[in-house]
Short mmCIF file of C-alpha atoms in Angstrom, two decimals:
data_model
loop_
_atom_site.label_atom_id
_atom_site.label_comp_id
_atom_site.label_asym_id
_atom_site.label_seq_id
_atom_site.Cartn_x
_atom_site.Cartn_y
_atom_site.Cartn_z
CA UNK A 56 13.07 23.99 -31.48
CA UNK A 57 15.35 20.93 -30.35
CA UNK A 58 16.10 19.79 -27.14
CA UNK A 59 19.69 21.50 -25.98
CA UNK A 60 21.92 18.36 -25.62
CA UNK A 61 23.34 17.42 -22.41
CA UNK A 62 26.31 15.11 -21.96
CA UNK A 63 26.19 12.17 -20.14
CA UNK A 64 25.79 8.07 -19.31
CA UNK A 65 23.73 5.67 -20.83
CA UNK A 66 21.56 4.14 -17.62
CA UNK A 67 19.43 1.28 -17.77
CA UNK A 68 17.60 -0.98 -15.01
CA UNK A 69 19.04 -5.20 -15.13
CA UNK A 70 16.31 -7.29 -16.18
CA UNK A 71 17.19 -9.96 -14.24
CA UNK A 72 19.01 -8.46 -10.66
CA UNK A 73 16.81 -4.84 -11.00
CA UNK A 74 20.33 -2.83 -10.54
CA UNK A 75 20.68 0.17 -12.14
CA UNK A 76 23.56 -0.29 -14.77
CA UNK A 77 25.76 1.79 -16.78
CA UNK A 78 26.86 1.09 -20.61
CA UNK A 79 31.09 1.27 -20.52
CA UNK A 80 32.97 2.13 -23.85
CA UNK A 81 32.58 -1.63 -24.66
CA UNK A 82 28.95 -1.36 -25.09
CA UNK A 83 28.93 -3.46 -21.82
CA UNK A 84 26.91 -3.52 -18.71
CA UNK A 85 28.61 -2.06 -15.75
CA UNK A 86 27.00 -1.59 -12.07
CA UNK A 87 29.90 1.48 -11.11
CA UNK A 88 28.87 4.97 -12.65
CA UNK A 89 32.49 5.91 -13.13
CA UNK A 90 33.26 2.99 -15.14
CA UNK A 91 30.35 3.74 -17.51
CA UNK A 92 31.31 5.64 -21.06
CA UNK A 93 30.89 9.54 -20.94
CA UNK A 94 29.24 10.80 -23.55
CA UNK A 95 29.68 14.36 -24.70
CA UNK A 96 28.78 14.08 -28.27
CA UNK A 97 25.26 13.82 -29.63
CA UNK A 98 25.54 11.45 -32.84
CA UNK A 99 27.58 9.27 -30.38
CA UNK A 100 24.91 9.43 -27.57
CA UNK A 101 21.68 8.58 -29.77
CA UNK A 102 24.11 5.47 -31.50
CA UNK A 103 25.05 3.83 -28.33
CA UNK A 104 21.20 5.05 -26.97
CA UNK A 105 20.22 3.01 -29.64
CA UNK A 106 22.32 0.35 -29.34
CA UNK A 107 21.14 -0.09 -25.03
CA UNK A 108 17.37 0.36 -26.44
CA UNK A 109 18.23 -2.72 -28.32
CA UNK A 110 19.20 -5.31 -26.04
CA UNK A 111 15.62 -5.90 -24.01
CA UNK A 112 16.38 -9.44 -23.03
CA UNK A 113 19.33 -7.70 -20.55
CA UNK A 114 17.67 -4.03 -20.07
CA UNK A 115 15.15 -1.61 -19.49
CA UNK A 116 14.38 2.06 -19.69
CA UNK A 117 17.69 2.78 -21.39
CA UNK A 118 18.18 7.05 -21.09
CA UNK A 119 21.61 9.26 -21.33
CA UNK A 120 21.38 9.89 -18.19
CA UNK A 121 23.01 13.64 -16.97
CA UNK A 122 26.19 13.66 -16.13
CA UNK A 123 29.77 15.36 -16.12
CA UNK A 124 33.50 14.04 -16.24
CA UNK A 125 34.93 13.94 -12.70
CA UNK A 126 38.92 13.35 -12.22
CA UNK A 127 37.60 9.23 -11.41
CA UNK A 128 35.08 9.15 -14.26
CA UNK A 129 31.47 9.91 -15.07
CA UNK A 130 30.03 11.79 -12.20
CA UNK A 131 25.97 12.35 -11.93
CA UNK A 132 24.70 15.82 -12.66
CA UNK A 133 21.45 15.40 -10.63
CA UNK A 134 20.28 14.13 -7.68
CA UNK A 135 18.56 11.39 -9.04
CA UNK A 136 21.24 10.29 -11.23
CA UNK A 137 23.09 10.41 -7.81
CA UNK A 138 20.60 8.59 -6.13
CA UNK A 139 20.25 5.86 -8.49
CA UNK A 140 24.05 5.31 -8.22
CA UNK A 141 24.16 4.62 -4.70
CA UNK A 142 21.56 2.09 -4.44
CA UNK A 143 18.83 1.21 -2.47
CA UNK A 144 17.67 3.46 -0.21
CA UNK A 145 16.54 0.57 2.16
CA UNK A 146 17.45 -2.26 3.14
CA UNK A 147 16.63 -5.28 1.66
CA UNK A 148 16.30 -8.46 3.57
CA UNK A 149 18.91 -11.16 2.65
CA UNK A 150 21.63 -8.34 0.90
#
């Protein structure tokens, strides 16, 4: 039995800055979650999954992350999608 699709974000960690990035409908890096590319079709998903898995000398641990379509964009659909969007949780020196 297959795994029920959910819609959502592609979400990736920056290689270089460690940020938690989004993949927009440009198959660009964004740091906002509403400006990344919602995703509600499966085909679509895996391509542009497989597309993020591809570029390892920007990212890492490229996932569709869970998420729905809020009246400003992508919105996250779990708390750690939420938590990842809002950053550190402490502070870091010199930030």
């Amino acid at each position: 039995m297959s795994k029920k699709f959910t819609p959502g974000v592609i979400s990736a960690n920056d290689l270089r800055e460690g940020h938690v990035v989004y993949m927009n409908d440009a198959g660009q890096w964004v740091l906002r979650l509403k400006d990344a590319a919602f995703l509600d079709d499966p085909v679509i998903a895996e391509m542009w999954l497989n597309i993020a898995n591809a570029q390892t000398e920007k990212v890492v641990g490229a996932y569709l992350a869970p998420a729905t379509l809020g009246p400003n964009g992508p919105e996250p659909a779990h708390f750690r999608e939420a938590f990842r969007a809002t950053g550190p949780s402490i502070e870091l020196p010199g930030i």
